[in-house]
Amino acid sequence: GPTIIPTPRSMVIYLSFTVFQYFTAATMPGIKVLGLPVPSLGGKRLEYLCNGTATWYLDLVLVTVLHISGWFPITTVVDEIGPIMCVAMIWAIIVTIGTYVVGCVFGRTHRMSGSVPYDLFMGAVLNPRIRNVDLKMWSEIRIPWKILFFISLSAAVKDHEISVERDLQSRISPEVWSLFGGMIEMNAIKTSSPMLFMLLAHCLYVNACMKGEECIPTTWDIFYEKWGYMLIFWNLAGVPFSYCYSTLYLLNRSHGNDPVHHSKIYTVSVYVLLLAAYYVWDTANSQKNRFRMQQRGTHVERNTFPQLPWGTIHNPTYIETEHGNKLLTGGWWGIARKIHYTADLVMALSWGLIAGFDSFIPYFYVTFFTAVLIHRVGRDHVHCKKKYGSDFD
């Protein structure tokens, strides 16, 4: 039956994936961007190699080859998800302690409180690096979202296999698709619409992180937050193995011969909701971060797919605040202060809606995320009030 006890295979899967992600982050081609001036380094701006798109496409090619060849069927991920999750949790604790010890030994600690438990949780090191890879940004972008996508891909293929097996047991002949005038024949994809929805949702998210990676170095997490248990555990284990609940719920329903089905109108409506919210989320984040980069002279034109209309505001409007900072008032930011949070929340809601209303499990993510965003909005309000003064009102 299902287990979470780590196995040698699960250790190899998770740790080899992690090592491979580091290797590609360190070696593959990409653009280099500068982060914000770091006060503790005398205003020095660190360089970040943004090659996420190249590594993402390589991942997809390798996973396809490994699956088709039979060397590593992608369904192994969801079959071993309990042990892999446990390995991730243990590894996150090891990395947390290791980073803390190394930071203390080599004198790279930053803003220490004097309380060991607190400093372990919040972190001791601000800019942890191994050679040219910033571990904080790497762990935030390369590990969680890719694992989440591969969990959904694994579940989608598994769902297809279950559906095919169910048809065979019912003596229904497999439907065959003929492609390119009969040159290629393949069995029809039998993955359910809700499961394909989750695969699309997670693909959009990971692809957005890869194609817009150059915007990450100027974010709050990279500039201010230290690399402690909070960020390490959340990125290495928390995100991929808690944001996949809708996917696993749908797969379990399929396993139990009770797959989730909706009317075509309902299904199409939820798909439209996801895509509309994604468009707002993607372009709003892009507008904000590219505006920051334009003001600092670090903006780089990207051709990574997809570059959506209105992703960059040319000649943006803004307020010159009394503190000397510029507050964007154009694009989506002329409509609402935190519209990217609203869009993110709507996407989270769609992850639940596609799974129906028979269980709370698919709605864990949107419930949790709502609490996170309420706290984050409060934090951002205090930060922006301090940064922009009365102009923020």
mmCIF file of C-alpha atoms in Angstrom:
data_model
loop_
_atom_site.group_PDB
_atom_site.id
_atom_site.type_symbol
_atom_site.label_atom_id
_atom_site.label_comp_id
_atom_site.label_asym_id
_atom_site.label_seq_id
_atom_site.Cartn_x
_atom_site.Cartn_y
_atom_site.Cartn_z
ATOM 1 C CA GLY A 1 0.000 0.000 0.000
ATOM 2 C CA PRO A 2 0.969 3.701 -0.004
ATOM 3 C CA THR A 3 3.960 4.570 2.152
ATOM 4 C CA ILE A 4 6.121 7.585 2.957
ATOM 5 C CA ILE A 5 9.122 5.589 4.138
ATOM 6 C CA PRO A 6 12.167 6.639 2.055
ATOM 7 C CA THR A 7 13.539 4.014 -0.302
ATOM 8 C CA PRO A 8 16.905 3.895 -2.066
ATOM 9 C CA ARG A 9 15.077 4.521 -5.344
ATOM 10 C CA SER A 10 13.277 7.598 -4.016
ATOM 11 C CA MET A 11 16.565 8.988 -2.702
ATOM 12 C CA VAL A 12 18.213 8.514 -6.095
ATOM 13 C CA ILE A 13 15.261 10.125 -7.903
ATOM 14 C CA TYR A 14 15.077 13.257 -5.745
ATOM 15 C CA LEU A 15 18.774 13.845 -5.174
ATOM 16 C CA SER A 16 19.809 13.131 -8.773
ATOM 17 C CA PHE A 17 17.129 15.557 -9.954
ATOM 18 C CA THR A 18 18.436 18.181 -7.528
ATOM 19 C CA VAL A 19 22.075 17.687 -8.583
ATOM 20 C CA PHE A 20 21.103 17.794 -12.264
ATOM 21 C CA GLN A 21 19.205 21.043 -11.723
ATOM 22 C CA TYR A 22 22.274 22.567 -10.109
ATOM 23 C CA PHE A 23 24.529 21.353 -12.928
ATOM 24 C CA THR A 24 22.322 22.807 -15.668
ATOM 25 C CA ALA A 25 21.874 26.065 -13.731
ATOM 26 C CA ALA A 26 25.645 26.423 -13.526
ATOM 27 C CA THR A 27 26.552 25.469 -17.083
ATOM 28 C CA MET A 28 23.800 26.166 -19.600
ATOM 29 C CA PRO A 29 23.709 29.412 -21.609
ATOM 30 C CA GLY A 30 21.526 32.306 -20.525
ATOM 31 C CA ILE A 31 21.461 36.031 -19.936
ATOM 32 C CA LYS A 32 23.192 37.656 -16.985
ATOM 33 C CA VAL A 33 21.399 40.312 -14.943
ATOM 34 C CA LEU A 34 22.365 42.350 -11.908
ATOM 35 C CA GLY A 35 20.385 42.308 -8.686
ATOM 36 C CA LEU A 36 19.693 45.231 -6.364
ATOM 37 C CA PRO A 37 22.578 46.896 -4.475
ATOM 38 C CA VAL A 38 23.260 44.832 -1.335
ATOM 39 C CA PRO A 39 23.897 47.135 1.676
ATOM 40 C CA SER A 40 25.843 44.467 3.588
ATOM 41 C CA LEU A 41 28.225 44.173 0.606
ATOM 42 C CA GLY A 42 28.806 47.891 0.397
ATOM 43 C CA GLY A 43 26.192 48.401 -2.305
ATOM 44 C CA LYS A 44 27.610 45.707 -4.579
ATOM 45 C CA ARG A 45 25.183 44.278 -7.135
ATOM 46 C CA LEU A 46 25.433 40.523 -7.560
ATOM 47 C CA GLU A 47 25.249 38.867 -10.966
ATOM 48 C CA TYR A 48 22.627 36.210 -11.730
ATOM 49 C CA LEU A 49 22.799 33.758 -14.626
ATOM 50 C CA CYS A 50 19.233 33.348 -15.940
ATOM 51 C CA ASN A 51 19.178 30.191 -18.053
ATOM 52 C CA GLY A 52 15.930 28.720 -16.771
ATOM 53 C CA THR A 53 14.318 28.443 -20.206
ATOM 54 C CA ALA A 54 17.215 26.417 -21.622
ATOM 55 C CA THR A 55 17.207 24.052 -18.633
ATOM 56 C CA TRP A 56 13.404 23.692 -18.802
ATOM 57 C CA TYR A 57 13.434 22.645 -22.459
ATOM 58 C CA LEU A 58 16.302 20.230 -21.783
ATOM 59 C CA ASP A 59 14.320 18.722 -18.904
ATOM 60 C CA LEU A 60 11.329 18.129 -21.174
ATOM 61 C CA VAL A 61 13.452 16.445 -23.845
ATOM 62 C CA LEU A 62 15.221 14.203 -21.321
ATOM 63 C CA VAL A 63 12.009 13.208 -19.546
ATOM 64 C CA THR A 64 10.452 12.305 -22.910
ATOM 65 C CA VAL A 65 13.457 10.189 -23.904
ATOM 66 C CA LEU A 66 13.627 8.462 -20.505
ATOM 67 C CA HIS A 67 9.907 7.656 -20.600
ATOM 68 C CA ILE A 68 9.708 6.426 -24.194
ATOM 69 C CA SER A 69 12.879 4.345 -23.825
ATOM 70 C CA GLY A 70 11.518 2.699 -20.686
ATOM 71 C CA TRP A 71 14.606 3.669 -18.675
ATOM 72 C CA PHE A 72 12.506 5.830 -16.363
ATOM 73 C CA PRO A 73 8.735 5.781 -16.943
ATOM 74 C CA ILE A 74 7.394 9.150 -15.803
ATOM 75 C CA THR A 75 4.647 7.351 -13.853
ATOM 76 C CA THR A 76 7.365 6.332 -11.386
ATOM 77 C CA VAL A 77 7.139 9.820 -9.860
ATOM 78 C CA VAL A 78 3.534 9.473 -8.732
ATOM 79 C CA ASP A 79 4.018 5.795 -7.835
ATOM 80 C CA GLU A 80 6.851 6.794 -5.476
ATOM 81 C CA ILE A 81 5.475 10.170 -4.398
ATOM 82 C CA GLY A 82 5.278 9.317 -0.673
ATOM 83 C CA PRO A 83 8.913 8.241 -0.309
ATOM 84 C CA ILE A 84 10.111 11.061 -2.602
ATOM 85 C CA MET A 85 8.242 13.594 -0.458
ATOM 86 C CA CYS A 86 9.829 12.216 2.704
ATOM 87 C CA VAL A 87 13.304 12.386 1.137
ATOM 88 C CA ALA A 88 12.629 16.020 0.184
ATOM 89 C CA MET A 89 11.624 16.887 3.753
ATOM 90 C CA ILE A 90 14.705 15.220 5.245
ATOM 91 C CA TRP A 91 16.958 16.848 2.631
ATOM 92 C CA ALA A 92 15.475 20.278 3.419
ATOM 93 C CA ILE A 93 16.346 19.855 7.090
ATOM 94 C CA ILE A 94 19.906 18.751 6.215
ATOM 95 C CA VAL A 95 20.371 21.744 3.882
ATOM 96 C CA THR A 96 19.003 24.105 6.557
ATOM 97 C CA ILE A 97 21.431 22.906 9.208
ATOM 98 C CA GLY A 98 24.332 22.743 6.745
ATOM 99 C CA THR A 99 23.752 26.291 5.511
ATOM 100 C CA TYR A 100 23.526 27.604 9.080
ATOM 101 C CA VAL A 101 26.741 25.866 10.146
ATOM 102 C CA VAL A 102 28.684 26.951 7.046
ATOM 103 C CA GLY A 103 27.458 30.527 7.468
ATOM 104 C CA CYS A 104 28.580 30.624 11.098
ATOM 105 C CA VAL A 105 31.939 28.929 10.474
ATOM 106 C CA PHE A 106 32.905 31.171 7.558
ATOM 107 C CA GLY A 107 31.509 34.374 9.060
ATOM 108 C CA ARG A 108 28.847 34.933 6.407
ATOM 109 C CA THR A 109 25.949 35.424 8.792
ATOM 110 C CA HIS A 110 23.629 38.401 8.402
ATOM 111 C CA ARG A 111 21.131 40.121 10.737
ATOM 112 C CA MET A 112 21.436 37.416 13.413
ATOM 113 C CA SER A 113 19.013 37.528 16.358
ATOM 114 C CA GLY A 114 21.105 35.485 18.793
ATOM 115 C CA SER A 115 18.393 32.818 19.042
ATOM 116 C CA VAL A 116 19.524 29.625 17.325
ATOM 117 C CA PRO A 117 15.998 28.274 16.632
ATOM 118 C CA TYR A 118 14.902 31.621 15.193
ATOM 119 C CA ASP A 119 18.027 32.020 13.072
ATOM 120 C CA LEU A 120 17.723 28.449 11.796
ATOM 121 C CA PHE A 121 14.150 29.198 10.753
ATOM 122 C CA MET A 122 14.697 32.642 9.208
ATOM 123 C CA GLY A 123 18.221 31.912 7.988
ATOM 124 C CA ALA A 124 21.764 32.986 8.695
ATOM 125 C CA VAL A 125 23.046 33.647 5.164
ATOM 126 C CA LEU A 126 21.636 36.282 2.803
ATOM 127 C CA ASN A 127 23.301 35.359 -0.491
ATOM 128 C CA PRO A 128 24.293 31.656 -0.419
ATOM 129 C CA ARG A 129 26.242 30.712 -3.527
ATOM 130 C CA ILE A 130 28.123 27.771 -4.955
ATOM 131 C CA ARG A 131 30.270 29.112 -7.771
ATOM 132 C CA ASN A 132 27.989 31.086 -10.126
ATOM 133 C CA VAL A 133 24.674 29.730 -8.790
ATOM 134 C CA ASP A 134 22.660 31.698 -6.237
ATOM 135 C CA LEU A 135 21.161 28.873 -4.172
ATOM 136 C CA LYS A 136 18.268 30.956 -2.887
ATOM 137 C CA MET A 137 17.009 31.864 -6.359
ATOM 138 C CA TRP A 138 17.826 28.406 -7.701
ATOM 139 C CA SER A 139 15.808 26.690 -4.983
ATOM 140 C CA GLU A 140 12.891 29.075 -5.468
ATOM 141 C CA ILE A 141 12.617 28.617 -9.236
ATOM 142 C CA ARG A 142 14.274 25.384 -10.395
ATOM 143 C CA ILE A 143 13.190 22.862 -7.766
ATOM 144 C CA PRO A 144 9.576 23.365 -6.603
ATOM 145 C CA TRP A 145 7.758 24.285 -9.800
ATOM 146 C CA LYS A 146 9.520 21.717 -11.956
ATOM 147 C CA ILE A 147 8.771 18.937 -9.466
ATOM 148 C CA LEU A 148 5.149 20.088 -9.258
ATOM 149 C CA PHE A 149 4.843 19.927 -13.042
ATOM 150 C CA PHE A 150 6.433 16.495 -13.236
ATOM 151 C CA ILE A 151 4.062 15.211 -10.534
ATOM 152 C CA SER A 152 1.122 16.379 -12.658
ATOM 153 C CA LEU A 153 2.692 14.982 -15.844
ATOM 154 C CA SER A 154 3.240 11.663 -14.081
ATOM 155 C CA ALA A 155 -0.361 11.635 -12.838
ATOM 156 C CA ALA A 156 -1.693 12.550 -16.299
ATOM 157 C CA VAL A 157 0.125 9.614 -17.914
ATOM 158 C CA LYS A 158 -1.019 7.341 -15.070
ATOM 159 C CA ASP A 159 -4.600 8.514 -15.562
ATOM 160 C CA HIS A 160 -4.305 7.662 -19.260
ATOM 161 C CA GLU A 161 -3.061 4.161 -18.423
ATOM 162 C CA ILE A 162 -5.902 3.609 -15.942
ATOM 163 C CA SER A 163 -8.487 4.739 -18.511
ATOM 164 C CA VAL A 164 -7.038 2.441 -21.184
ATOM 165 C CA GLU A 165 -7.048 -0.491 -18.754
ATOM 166 C CA ARG A 166 -10.650 0.299 -17.785
ATOM 167 C CA ASP A 167 -11.675 0.238 -21.472
ATOM 168 C CA LEU A 168 -9.900 -3.066 -22.057
ATOM 169 C CA GLN A 169 -11.689 -4.617 -19.090
ATOM 170 C CA SER A 170 -14.957 -3.405 -20.612
ATOM 171 C CA ARG A 171 -13.916 -4.951 -23.953
ATOM 172 C CA ILE A 172 -13.703 -1.528 -25.603
ATOM 173 C CA SER A 173 -11.054 -1.414 -28.335
ATOM 174 C CA PRO A 174 -8.474 1.360 -27.918
ATOM 175 C CA GLU A 175 -9.085 4.370 -30.158
ATOM 176 C CA VAL A 176 -6.160 5.009 -32.509
ATOM 177 C CA TRP A 177 -5.152 8.398 -33.865
ATOM 178 C CA SER A 178 -3.651 8.517 -37.369
ATOM 179 C CA LEU A 179 -1.278 11.446 -37.843
ATOM 180 C CA PHE A 180 0.460 12.910 -40.897
ATOM 181 C CA GLY A 181 -1.584 10.948 -43.404
ATOM 182 C CA GLY A 182 -1.142 7.665 -41.585
ATOM 183 C CA MET A 183 2.638 7.968 -41.210
ATOM 184 C CA ILE A 184 2.278 7.886 -37.418
ATOM 185 C CA GLU A 185 -0.346 6.004 -35.456
ATOM 186 C CA MET A 186 -0.798 6.342 -31.710
ATOM 187 C CA ASN A 187 -3.359 5.434 -29.109
ATOM 188 C CA ALA A 188 -5.750 8.265 -28.322
ATOM 189 C CA ILE A 189 -4.976 10.199 -25.141
ATOM 190 C CA LYS A 190 -7.442 9.022 -22.516
ATOM 191 C CA THR A 191 -6.403 11.405 -19.732
ATOM 192 C CA SER A 192 -9.441 13.158 -18.261
ATOM 193 C CA SER A 193 -10.145 16.852 -18.921
ATOM 194 C CA PRO A 194 -9.723 17.795 -15.224
ATOM 195 C CA MET A 195 -6.311 16.086 -15.095
ATOM 196 C CA LEU A 196 -5.222 17.778 -18.339
ATOM 197 C CA PHE A 197 -6.348 21.036 -16.730
ATOM 198 C CA MET A 198 -3.993 20.518 -13.779
ATOM 199 C CA LEU A 199 -1.166 19.658 -16.166
ATOM 200 C CA LEU A 200 -1.829 22.882 -18.099
ATOM 201 C CA ALA A 201 -2.069 24.943 -14.899
ATOM 202 C CA HIS A 202 1.259 23.694 -13.578
ATOM 203 C CA CYS A 203 2.903 23.946 -17.004
ATOM 204 C CA LEU A 204 1.864 27.608 -17.264
ATOM 205 C CA TYR A 205 3.299 28.309 -13.813
ATOM 206 C CA VAL A 206 6.668 26.649 -14.293
ATOM 207 C CA ASN A 207 7.056 28.074 -17.801
ATOM 208 C CA ALA A 208 6.310 31.581 -16.498
ATOM 209 C CA CYS A 209 9.005 31.197 -13.850
ATOM 210 C CA MET A 210 11.528 30.088 -16.463
ATOM 211 C CA LYS A 211 10.721 32.644 -19.170
ATOM 212 C CA GLY A 212 10.654 35.565 -16.739
ATOM 213 C CA GLU A 213 13.550 34.497 -14.527
ATOM 214 C CA GLU A 214 15.407 37.753 -15.157
ATOM 215 C CA CYS A 215 12.734 39.520 -13.071
ATOM 216 C CA ILE A 216 13.431 37.433 -9.946
ATOM 217 C CA PRO A 217 16.726 38.966 -8.686
ATOM 218 C CA THR A 218 15.005 42.267 -7.775
ATOM 219 C CA THR A 219 12.223 40.625 -5.733
ATOM 220 C CA TRP A 220 11.906 40.870 -1.939
ATOM 221 C CA ASP A 221 12.804 37.230 -1.312
ATOM 222 C CA ILE A 222 16.126 37.530 -3.129
ATOM 223 C CA PHE A 223 17.028 41.015 -1.898
ATOM 224 C CA TYR A 224 16.002 40.777 1.753
ATOM 225 C CA GLU A 225 14.995 37.325 2.989
ATOM 226 C CA LYS A 226 17.736 35.069 4.305
ATOM 227 C CA TRP A 227 18.032 31.423 3.274
ATOM 228 C CA GLY A 228 16.754 29.511 6.293
ATOM 229 C CA TYR A 229 14.338 26.701 7.046
ATOM 230 C CA MET A 230 11.348 28.848 6.060
ATOM 231 C CA LEU A 231 12.463 29.256 2.438
ATOM 232 C CA ILE A 232 14.492 26.037 2.160
ATOM 233 C CA PHE A 233 11.803 23.655 3.389
ATOM 234 C CA TRP A 234 9.052 25.465 1.536
ATOM 235 C CA ASN A 235 10.866 25.400 -1.802
ATOM 236 C CA LEU A 236 12.504 21.977 -1.606
ATOM 237 C CA ALA A 237 9.497 20.141 -0.152
ATOM 238 C CA GLY A 238 6.506 22.329 0.742
ATOM 239 C CA VAL A 239 5.488 23.766 -2.623
ATOM 240 C CA PRO A 240 5.772 20.666 -4.827
ATOM 241 C CA PHE A 241 4.198 18.249 -2.365
ATOM 242 C CA SER A 242 1.332 20.420 -1.090
ATOM 243 C CA TYR A 243 0.341 22.278 -4.255
ATOM 244 C CA CYS A 244 -0.283 18.919 -5.985
ATOM 245 C CA TYR A 245 -3.329 17.974 -3.882
ATOM 246 C CA SER A 246 -5.831 18.570 -6.698
ATOM 247 C CA THR A 247 -3.762 16.410 -9.030
ATOM 248 C CA LEU A 248 -3.501 13.559 -6.531
ATOM 249 C CA TYR A 249 -7.188 13.823 -5.640
ATOM 250 C CA LEU A 250 -8.175 13.459 -9.297
ATOM 251 C CA LEU A 251 -5.838 10.490 -9.720
ATOM 252 C CA ASN A 252 -7.178 8.771 -6.603
ATOM 253 C CA ARG A 253 -10.723 9.211 -7.903
ATOM 254 C CA SER A 254 -9.633 7.626 -11.183
ATOM 255 C CA HIS A 255 -7.939 4.782 -9.287
ATOM 256 C CA GLY A 256 -11.192 4.177 -7.429
ATOM 257 C CA ASN A 257 -13.088 3.861 -10.714
ATOM 258 C CA ASP A 258 -14.931 7.092 -9.901
ATOM 259 C CA PRO A 259 -13.263 9.684 -12.140
ATOM 260 C CA VAL A 260 -14.319 13.327 -11.888
ATOM 261 C CA HIS A 261 -16.488 14.446 -14.796
ATOM 262 C CA HIS A 262 -18.134 17.800 -15.550
ATOM 263 C CA SER A 263 -20.356 19.158 -18.273
ATOM 264 C CA LYS A 264 -18.590 20.650 -21.287
ATOM 265 C CA ILE A 265 -19.851 24.127 -20.379
ATOM 266 C CA TYR A 266 -18.488 23.875 -16.826
ATOM 267 C CA THR A 267 -15.151 22.466 -17.980
ATOM 268 C CA VAL A 268 -14.669 25.121 -20.674
ATOM 269 C CA SER A 269 -15.638 27.860 -18.198
ATOM 270 C CA VAL A 270 -12.985 26.780 -15.699
ATOM 271 C CA TYR A 271 -10.372 26.555 -18.470
ATOM 272 C CA VAL A 272 -11.269 30.101 -19.592
ATOM 273 C CA LEU A 273 -11.083 31.315 -15.985
ATOM 274 C CA LEU A 274 -7.589 29.824 -15.614
ATOM 275 C CA LEU A 275 -6.280 31.304 -18.878
ATOM 276 C CA ALA A 276 -7.770 34.753 -18.216
ATOM 277 C CA ALA A 277 -6.333 34.855 -14.682
ATOM 278 C CA TYR A 278 -2.978 33.622 -15.981
ATOM 279 C CA TYR A 279 -2.870 36.405 -18.574
ATOM 280 C CA VAL A 280 -3.459 39.069 -15.916
ATOM 281 C CA TRP A 281 -0.975 37.471 -13.499
ATOM 282 C CA ASP A 282 1.758 37.057 -16.118
ATOM 283 C CA THR A 283 1.456 40.521 -17.656
ATOM 284 C CA ALA A 284 0.975 42.333 -14.323
ATOM 285 C CA ASN A 285 4.121 40.764 -12.862
ATOM 286 C CA SER A 286 5.975 41.454 -16.093
ATOM 287 C CA GLN A 287 4.885 45.107 -16.170
ATOM 288 C CA LYS A 288 5.962 45.667 -12.556
ATOM 289 C CA ASN A 289 9.346 43.963 -12.768
ATOM 290 C CA ARG A 290 10.258 45.357 -16.172
ATOM 291 C CA PHE A 291 9.378 48.854 -14.950
ATOM 292 C CA ARG A 292 11.822 48.363 -12.059
ATOM 293 C CA MET A 293 14.489 47.142 -14.460
ATOM 294 C CA GLN A 294 13.861 50.028 -16.873
ATOM 295 C CA GLN A 295 14.389 52.518 -14.060
ATOM 296 C CA ARG A 296 17.680 50.865 -13.086
ATOM 297 C CA GLY A 297 18.887 50.415 -16.655
ATOM 298 C CA THR A 298 18.951 46.619 -16.371
ATOM 299 C CA HIS A 299 15.965 45.780 -18.586
ATOM 300 C CA VAL A 300 16.687 43.120 -21.197
ATOM 301 C CA GLU A 301 14.359 42.315 -24.098
ATOM 302 C CA ARG A 302 13.450 38.620 -24.046
ATOM 303 C CA ASN A 303 11.993 36.399 -26.754
ATOM 304 C CA THR A 304 11.178 33.521 -24.447
ATOM 305 C CA PHE A 305 7.807 31.908 -25.133
ATOM 306 C CA PRO A 306 5.215 33.242 -24.698
ATOM 307 C CA GLN A 307 5.726 37.014 -24.655
ATOM 308 C CA LEU A 308 2.163 38.165 -24.051
ATOM 309 C CA PRO A 309 0.663 41.446 -25.308
ATOM 310 C CA TRP A 310 0.923 44.280 -22.732
ATOM 311 C CA GLY A 311 3.710 42.488 -20.868
ATOM 312 C CA THR A 312 5.918 45.577 -21.149
ATOM 313 C CA ILE A 313 4.634 49.141 -20.746
ATOM 314 C CA HIS A 314 6.391 51.541 -23.069
ATOM 315 C CA ASN A 315 6.463 55.102 -21.701
ATOM 316 C CA PRO A 316 4.789 54.066 -18.420
ATOM 317 C CA THR A 317 3.075 56.565 -16.149
ATOM 318 C CA TYR A 318 4.266 56.816 -12.570
ATOM 319 C CA ILE A 319 4.344 59.007 -9.478
ATOM 320 C CA GLU A 320 7.640 60.550 -8.391
ATOM 321 C CA THR A 321 7.397 60.067 -4.625
ATOM 322 C CA GLU A 322 8.745 62.375 -1.946
ATOM 323 C CA HIS A 323 11.332 59.704 -1.121
ATOM 324 C CA GLY A 324 12.699 59.826 -4.663
ATOM 325 C CA ASN A 325 11.238 56.449 -5.643
ATOM 326 C CA LYS A 326 8.933 55.950 -8.626
ATOM 327 C CA LEU A 327 5.544 54.349 -8.110
ATOM 328 C CA LEU A 328 4.088 52.689 -11.238
ATOM 329 C CA THR A 329 0.555 53.864 -12.090
ATOM 330 C CA GLY A 330 0.295 52.550 -15.667
ATOM 331 C CA GLY A 331 -0.950 49.265 -17.083
ATOM 332 C CA TRP A 332 -2.637 46.916 -14.638
ATOM 333 C CA TRP A 333 -1.160 48.961 -11.795
ATOM 334 C CA GLY A 334 -3.397 51.876 -12.702
ATOM 335 C CA ILE A 335 -6.390 49.601 -12.078
ATOM 336 C CA ALA A 336 -5.503 47.938 -8.762
ATOM 337 C CA ARG A 337 -2.593 47.875 -6.311
ATOM 338 C CA LYS A 338 -2.255 44.105 -6.017
ATOM 339 C CA ILE A 339 -3.965 42.809 -9.137
ATOM 340 C CA HIS A 340 -1.301 40.114 -9.565
ATOM 341 C CA TYR A 341 -2.319 38.681 -6.188
ATOM 342 C CA THR A 342 -5.975 38.680 -7.238
ATOM 343 C CA ALA A 343 -5.144 36.834 -10.474
ATOM 344 C CA ASP A 344 -2.934 34.355 -8.602
ATOM 345 C CA LEU A 345 -5.787 33.685 -6.183
ATOM 346 C CA VAL A 346 -8.254 33.122 -9.029
ATOM 347 C CA MET A 347 -5.860 30.596 -10.583
ATOM 348 C CA ALA A 348 -5.629 28.848 -7.213
ATOM 349 C CA LEU A 349 -9.427 28.745 -7.013
ATOM 350 C CA SER A 350 -9.633 27.200 -10.485
ATOM 351 C CA TRP A 351 -7.392 24.345 -9.306
ATOM 352 C CA GLY A 352 -10.157 23.466 -6.854
ATOM 353 C CA LEU A 353 -13.125 24.108 -9.128
ATOM 354 C CA ILE A 354 -11.857 21.667 -11.760
ATOM 355 C CA ALA A 355 -11.905 18.885 -9.153
ATOM 356 C CA GLY A 356 -15.549 19.453 -8.213
ATOM 357 C CA PHE A 357 -17.153 19.870 -4.812
ATOM 358 C CA ASP A 358 -17.058 16.417 -3.234
ATOM 359 C CA SER A 359 -13.996 17.094 -1.076
ATOM 360 C CA PHE A 360 -12.181 19.973 0.607
ATOM 361 C CA ILE A 361 -8.781 18.538 -0.404
ATOM 362 C CA PRO A 362 -8.595 20.295 -3.822
ATOM 363 C CA TYR A 363 -9.400 23.575 -2.055
ATOM 364 C CA PHE A 364 -6.530 23.321 0.416
ATOM 365 C CA TYR A 365 -4.271 25.340 -1.871
ATOM 366 C CA VAL A 366 -6.631 28.279 -2.372
ATOM 367 C CA THR A 367 -7.509 28.312 1.351
ATOM 368 C CA PHE A 368 -3.868 28.271 2.396
ATOM 369 C CA PHE A 369 -2.894 30.760 -0.307
ATOM 370 C CA THR A 370 -5.618 33.185 0.798
ATOM 371 C CA ALA A 371 -4.127 33.248 4.304
ATOM 372 C CA VAL A 372 -0.633 33.734 2.850
ATOM 373 C CA LEU A 373 -1.734 36.617 0.638
ATOM 374 C CA ILE A 374 -3.616 38.373 3.442
ATOM 375 C CA HIS A 375 -0.405 38.340 5.469
ATOM 376 C CA ARG A 376 1.686 39.314 2.434
ATOM 377 C CA VAL A 377 -0.560 42.252 1.543
ATOM 378 C CA GLY A 378 -0.251 43.541 5.111
ATOM 379 C CA ARG A 379 3.537 43.157 4.957
ATOM 380 C CA ASP A 380 3.700 44.845 1.557
ATOM 381 C CA HIS A 381 1.522 47.718 2.749
ATOM 382 C CA VAL A 382 3.879 48.457 5.648
ATOM 383 C CA HIS A 383 6.921 48.157 3.370
ATOM 384 C CA CYS A 384 5.445 50.368 0.631
ATOM 385 C CA LYS A 385 4.229 52.949 3.143
ATOM 386 C CA LYS A 386 7.783 53.196 4.440
ATOM 387 C CA LYS A 387 9.281 53.264 0.928
ATOM 388 C CA TYR A 388 6.848 55.664 -0.777
ATOM 389 C CA GLY A 389 5.545 57.719 2.156
ATOM 390 C CA SER A 390 2.221 59.559 1.830
ATOM 391 C CA ASP A 391 2.301 59.076 -1.964
ATOM 392 C CA PHE A 392 1.322 55.437 -1.437
ATOM 393 C CA ASP A 393 -2.035 56.606 -0.062
#
